[in-house]
CSV table of C-alpha atoms in Angstrom, one decimal:
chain,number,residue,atom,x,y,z
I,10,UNK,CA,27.8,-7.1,3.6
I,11,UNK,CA,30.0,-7.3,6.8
I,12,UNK,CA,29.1,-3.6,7.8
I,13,UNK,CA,25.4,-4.6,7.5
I,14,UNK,CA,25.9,-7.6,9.3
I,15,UNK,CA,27.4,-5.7,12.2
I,16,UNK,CA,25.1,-3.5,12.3
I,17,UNK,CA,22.5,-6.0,12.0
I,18,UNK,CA,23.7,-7.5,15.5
I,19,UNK,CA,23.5,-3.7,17.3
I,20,UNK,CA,20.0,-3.9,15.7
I,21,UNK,CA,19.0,-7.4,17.3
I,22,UNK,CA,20.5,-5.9,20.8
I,23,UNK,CA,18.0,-3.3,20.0
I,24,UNK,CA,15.1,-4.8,19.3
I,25,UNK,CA,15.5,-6.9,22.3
I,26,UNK,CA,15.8,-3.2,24.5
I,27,UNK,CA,12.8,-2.1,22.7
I,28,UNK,CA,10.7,-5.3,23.2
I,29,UNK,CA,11.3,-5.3,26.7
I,30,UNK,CA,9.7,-1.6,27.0
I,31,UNK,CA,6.8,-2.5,24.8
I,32,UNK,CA,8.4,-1.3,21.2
I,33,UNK,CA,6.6,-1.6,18.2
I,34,UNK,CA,8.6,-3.4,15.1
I,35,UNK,CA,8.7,-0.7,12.7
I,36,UNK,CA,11.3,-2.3,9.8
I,37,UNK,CA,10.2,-4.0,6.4
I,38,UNK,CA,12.8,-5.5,4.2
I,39,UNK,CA,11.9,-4.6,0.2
I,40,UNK,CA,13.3,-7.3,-2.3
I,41,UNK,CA,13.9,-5.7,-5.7
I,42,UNK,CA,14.7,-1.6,-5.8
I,43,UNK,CA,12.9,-1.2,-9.5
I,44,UNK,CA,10.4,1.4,-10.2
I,45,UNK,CA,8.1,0.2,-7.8
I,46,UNK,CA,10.6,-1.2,-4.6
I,47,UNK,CA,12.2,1.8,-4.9
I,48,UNK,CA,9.1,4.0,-4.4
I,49,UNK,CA,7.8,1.7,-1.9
I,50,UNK,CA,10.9,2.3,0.7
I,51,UNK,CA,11.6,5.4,-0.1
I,52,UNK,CA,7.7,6.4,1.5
I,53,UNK,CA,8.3,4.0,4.0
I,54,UNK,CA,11.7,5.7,5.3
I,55,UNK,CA,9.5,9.1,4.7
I,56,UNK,CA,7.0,7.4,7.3
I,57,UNK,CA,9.6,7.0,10.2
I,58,UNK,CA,10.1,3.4,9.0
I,59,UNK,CA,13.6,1.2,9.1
I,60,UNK,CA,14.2,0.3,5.8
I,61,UNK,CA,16.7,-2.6,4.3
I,62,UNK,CA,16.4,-2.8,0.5
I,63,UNK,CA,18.1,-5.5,-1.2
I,64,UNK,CA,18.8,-6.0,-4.9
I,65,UNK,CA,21.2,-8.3,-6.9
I,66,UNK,CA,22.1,-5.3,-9.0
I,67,UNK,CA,25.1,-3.7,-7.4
I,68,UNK,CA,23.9,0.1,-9.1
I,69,UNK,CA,20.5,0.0,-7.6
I,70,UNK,CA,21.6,-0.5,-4.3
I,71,UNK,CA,24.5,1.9,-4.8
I,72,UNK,CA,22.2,4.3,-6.0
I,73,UNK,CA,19.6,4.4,-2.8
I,74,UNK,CA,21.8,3.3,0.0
I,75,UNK,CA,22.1,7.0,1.2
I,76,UNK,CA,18.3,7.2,1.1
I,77,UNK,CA,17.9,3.7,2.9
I,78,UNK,CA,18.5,2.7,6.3
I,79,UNK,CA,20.4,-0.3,4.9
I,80,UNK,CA,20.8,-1.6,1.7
I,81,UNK,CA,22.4,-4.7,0.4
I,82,UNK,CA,23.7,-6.8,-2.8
I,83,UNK,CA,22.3,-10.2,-2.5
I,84,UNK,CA,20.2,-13.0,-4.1
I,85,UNK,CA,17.3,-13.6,-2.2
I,86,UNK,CA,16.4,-16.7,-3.7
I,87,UNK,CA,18.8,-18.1,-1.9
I,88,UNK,CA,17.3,-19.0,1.3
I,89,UNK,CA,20.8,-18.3,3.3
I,90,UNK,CA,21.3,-14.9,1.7
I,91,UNK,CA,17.7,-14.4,3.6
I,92,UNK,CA,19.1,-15.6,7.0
I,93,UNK,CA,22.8,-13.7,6.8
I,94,UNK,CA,20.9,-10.4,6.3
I,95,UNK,CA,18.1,-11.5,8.8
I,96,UNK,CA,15.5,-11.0,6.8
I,97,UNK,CA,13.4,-14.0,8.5
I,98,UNK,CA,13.2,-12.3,11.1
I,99,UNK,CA,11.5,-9.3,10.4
I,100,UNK,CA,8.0,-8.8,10.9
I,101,UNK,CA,7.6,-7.4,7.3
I,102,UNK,CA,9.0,-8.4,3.8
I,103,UNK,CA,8.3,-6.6,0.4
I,104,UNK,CA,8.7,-9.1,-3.0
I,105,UNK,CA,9.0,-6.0,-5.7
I,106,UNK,CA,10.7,-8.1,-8.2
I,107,UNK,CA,9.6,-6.9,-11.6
I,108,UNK,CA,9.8,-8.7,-14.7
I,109,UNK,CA,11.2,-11.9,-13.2
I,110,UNK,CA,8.2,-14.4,-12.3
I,111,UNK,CA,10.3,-17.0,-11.3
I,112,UNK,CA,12.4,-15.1,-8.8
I,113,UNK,CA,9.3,-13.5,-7.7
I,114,UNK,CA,8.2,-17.0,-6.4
I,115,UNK,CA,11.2,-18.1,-5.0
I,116,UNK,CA,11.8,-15.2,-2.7
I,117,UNK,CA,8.0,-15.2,-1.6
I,118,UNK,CA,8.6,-19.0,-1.1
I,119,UNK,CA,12.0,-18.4,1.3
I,120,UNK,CA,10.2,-15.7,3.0
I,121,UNK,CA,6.8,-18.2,4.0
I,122,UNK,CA,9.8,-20.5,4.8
I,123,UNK,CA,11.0,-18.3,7.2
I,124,UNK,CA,7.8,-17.7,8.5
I,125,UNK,CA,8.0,-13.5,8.0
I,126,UNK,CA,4.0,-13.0,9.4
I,127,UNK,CA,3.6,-10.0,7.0
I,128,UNK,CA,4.6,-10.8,2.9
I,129,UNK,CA,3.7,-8.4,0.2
I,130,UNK,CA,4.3,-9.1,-3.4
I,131,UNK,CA,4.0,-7.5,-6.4
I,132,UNK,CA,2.4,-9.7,-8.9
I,133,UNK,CA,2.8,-8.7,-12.8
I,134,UNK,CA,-0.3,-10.4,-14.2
I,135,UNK,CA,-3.5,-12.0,-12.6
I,136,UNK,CA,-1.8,-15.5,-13.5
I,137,UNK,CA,1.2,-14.9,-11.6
I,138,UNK,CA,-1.1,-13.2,-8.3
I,139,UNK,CA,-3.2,-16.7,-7.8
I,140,UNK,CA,0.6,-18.4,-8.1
I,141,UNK,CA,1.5,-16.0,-5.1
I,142,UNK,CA,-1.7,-16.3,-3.6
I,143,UNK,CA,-1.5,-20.3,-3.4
I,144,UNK,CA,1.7,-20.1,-2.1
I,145,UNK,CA,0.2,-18.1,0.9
I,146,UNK,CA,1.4,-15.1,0.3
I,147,UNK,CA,-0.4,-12.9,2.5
I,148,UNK,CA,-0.5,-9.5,0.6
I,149,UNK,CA,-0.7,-9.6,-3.6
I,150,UNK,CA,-0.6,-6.3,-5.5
I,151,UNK,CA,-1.1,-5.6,-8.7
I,152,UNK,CA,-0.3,-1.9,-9.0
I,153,UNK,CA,-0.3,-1.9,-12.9
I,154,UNK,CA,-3.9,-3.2,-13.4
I,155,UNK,CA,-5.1,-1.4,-9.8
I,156,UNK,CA,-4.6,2.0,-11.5
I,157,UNK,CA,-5.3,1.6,-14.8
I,158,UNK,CA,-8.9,0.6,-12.9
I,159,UNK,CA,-8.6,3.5,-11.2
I,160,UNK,CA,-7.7,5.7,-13.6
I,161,UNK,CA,-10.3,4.3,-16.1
I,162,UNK,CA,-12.9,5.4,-13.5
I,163,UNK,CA,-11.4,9.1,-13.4
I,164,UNK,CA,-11.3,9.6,-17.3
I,165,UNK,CA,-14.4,8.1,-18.0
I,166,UNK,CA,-16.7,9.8,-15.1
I,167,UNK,CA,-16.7,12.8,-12.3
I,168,UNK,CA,-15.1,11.6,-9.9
I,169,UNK,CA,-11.9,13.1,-8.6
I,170,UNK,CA,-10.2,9.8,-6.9
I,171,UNK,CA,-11.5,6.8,-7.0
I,172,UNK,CA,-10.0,4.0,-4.6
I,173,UNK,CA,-11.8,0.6,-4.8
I,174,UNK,CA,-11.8,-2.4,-2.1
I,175,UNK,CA,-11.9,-6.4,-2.2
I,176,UNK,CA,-15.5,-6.6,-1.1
I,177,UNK,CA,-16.9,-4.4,-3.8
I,178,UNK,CA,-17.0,-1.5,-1.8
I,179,UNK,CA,-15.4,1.9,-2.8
I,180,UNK,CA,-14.4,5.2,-1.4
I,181,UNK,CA,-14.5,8.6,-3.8
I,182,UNK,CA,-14.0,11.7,-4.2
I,183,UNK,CA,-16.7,13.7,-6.2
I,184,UNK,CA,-18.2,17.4,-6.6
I,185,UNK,CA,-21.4,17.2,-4.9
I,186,UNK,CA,-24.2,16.5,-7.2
I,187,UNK,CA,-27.4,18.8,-6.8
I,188,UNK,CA,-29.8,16.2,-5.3
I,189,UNK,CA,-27.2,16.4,-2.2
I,190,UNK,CA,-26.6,20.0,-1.9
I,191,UNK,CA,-29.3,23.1,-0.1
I,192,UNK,CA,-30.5,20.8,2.8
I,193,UNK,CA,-29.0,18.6,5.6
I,194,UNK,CA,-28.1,15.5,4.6
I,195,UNK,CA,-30.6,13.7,7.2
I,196,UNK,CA,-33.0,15.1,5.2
I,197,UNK,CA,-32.0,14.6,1.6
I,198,UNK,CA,-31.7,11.6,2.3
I,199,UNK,CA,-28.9,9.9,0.0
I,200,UNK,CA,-28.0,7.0,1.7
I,201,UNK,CA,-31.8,5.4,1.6
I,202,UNK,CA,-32.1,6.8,-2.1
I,203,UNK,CA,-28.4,6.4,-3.7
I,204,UNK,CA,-27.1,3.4,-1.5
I,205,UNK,CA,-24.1,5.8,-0.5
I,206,UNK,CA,-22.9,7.3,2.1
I,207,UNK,CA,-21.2,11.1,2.5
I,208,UNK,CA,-18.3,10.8,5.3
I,209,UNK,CA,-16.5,14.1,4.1
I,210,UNK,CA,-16.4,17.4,3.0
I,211,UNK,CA,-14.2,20.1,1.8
I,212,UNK,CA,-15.5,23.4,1.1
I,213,UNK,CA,-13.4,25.9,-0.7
I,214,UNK,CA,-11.1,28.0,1.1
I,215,UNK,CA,-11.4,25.1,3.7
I,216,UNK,CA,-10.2,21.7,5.3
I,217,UNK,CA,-12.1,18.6,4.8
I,218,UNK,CA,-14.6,18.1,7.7
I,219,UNK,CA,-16.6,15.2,9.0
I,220,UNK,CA,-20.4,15.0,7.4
I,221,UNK,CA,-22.7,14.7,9.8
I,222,UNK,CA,-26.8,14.2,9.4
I,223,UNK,CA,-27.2,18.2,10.0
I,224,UNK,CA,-24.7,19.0,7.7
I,225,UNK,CA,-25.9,21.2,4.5
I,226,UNK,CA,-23.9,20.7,1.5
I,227,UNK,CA,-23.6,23.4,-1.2
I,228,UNK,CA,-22.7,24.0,-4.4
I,229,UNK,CA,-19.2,23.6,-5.4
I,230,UNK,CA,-18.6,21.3,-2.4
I,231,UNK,CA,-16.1,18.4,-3.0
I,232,UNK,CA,-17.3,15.1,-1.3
I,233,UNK,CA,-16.2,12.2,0.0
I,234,UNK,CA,-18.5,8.9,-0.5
I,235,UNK,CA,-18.6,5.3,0.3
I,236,UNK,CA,-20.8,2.8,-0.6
I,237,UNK,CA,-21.0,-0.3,-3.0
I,238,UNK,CA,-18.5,0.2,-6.4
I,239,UNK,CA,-22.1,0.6,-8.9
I,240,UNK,CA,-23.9,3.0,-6.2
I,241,UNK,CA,-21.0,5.6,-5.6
I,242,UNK,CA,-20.4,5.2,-9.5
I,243,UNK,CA,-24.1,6.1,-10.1
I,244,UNK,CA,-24.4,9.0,-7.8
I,245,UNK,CA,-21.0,10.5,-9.0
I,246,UNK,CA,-22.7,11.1,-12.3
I,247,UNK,CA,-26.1,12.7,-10.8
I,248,UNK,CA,-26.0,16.3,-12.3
């Protein structure tokens, strides 16, 4: 703790340097080093991102704090272990608490307290997401139910990804069906037909490219479509 804390200081005198020049704020604190918090900051550090991951478990944070730019033991439902690591005031915080519901709230409480602008939590079941989300909790994910969704829509269907948005509105990928294929896309006219719209394409041997209205699709071609979640499901299963 007293290294961090040290170096938490040269960090502040840092920030300060790098707000003066215009420097974005590109550190995120993740609470909980599980399955998930783990993952989580270890893409971020792969992103260019300053990490801190803190964990009450003395192995977990043993076991990433080479792979982290900090890590630290501590109890983050105690509002002062947030301030002695300085967690409030970062611009982004990360609840990845597992199992425990009640810590889970806690921390996300301490962390509105401290008024971090940008909370993520992982919620465990839809119960404990509308908790979060009454709190005001600005980001709630919950990545169990998300991809077995997601995965329910690539098992049972054609579609090669399937990613799905609040609004109703989803974005997948699918081999082209034949009613889009042999003519420019202008003229088969999907989106007026299908209620979809094809922003992509990858053609073997190729890179994915921008679809454009003159754009023939052929056989074989892998697609990318957006549209509402019941149209881009429908087309996907044109033959």
């Amino acid at each position: 703790m007293a290294n961090y804390l040290h170096s938490l200081r040269q960090r502040r005198r840092k920030r300060r340097s790098d707000a003066a020049r215009g420097g974005g704020d590109q550190r995120v604190a993740v609470i909980g080093l599980g399955r998930f918090g783990s993952s989580l900051a270890s893409e971020l550090m792969r992103r260019g991102w300053d990490v801190l991951g803190i964990d009450t478990d003395q192995r977990l944070v043993q076991k990433y704090s080479d792979d982290l730019t900090h890590a630290a033991v501590a109890d983050c439902t105690d509002s002062e272990a947030l301030r002695q690591l300085g967690v409030n005031e970062f611009t982004s915080a990360v609840v990845a608490i597992g199992t425990d519901i009640e810590a889970s709230i806690l921390v996300s409480t301490n962390l509105l307290e401290a008024d971090v602008p940008n909370i993520w939590a992982k919620a465990i079941s839809r119960q404990h997401g509308q908790i979060l989300e009454r709190l005001g909790v600005h980001h709630v994910v919950l990545p169990e139910h998300e991809m077995g969704e997601r995965v329910a829509h690539l098992v049972t269907g054609r579609m090669l990804d399937f990613i799905q948005f609040d609004d109703d509105y989803a974005l997948v990928k699918t081999v082209a069906p034949e009613v889009a294929t042999g003519v420019p896309l202008g003229q088969s006219q999907v989106r007026s037909r299908f209620g979809v719209t094809v922003v992509g394409i990858k053609r073997s041997g190729e890179d994915f490219t921008y679809a454009t209205a003159e754009t023939v699709v052929q056989r074989g071609d892998v697609i990318i479509v957006t549209g509402k979640t019941q149209a881009v499901e429908a087309f996907a299963e044109l033959s």
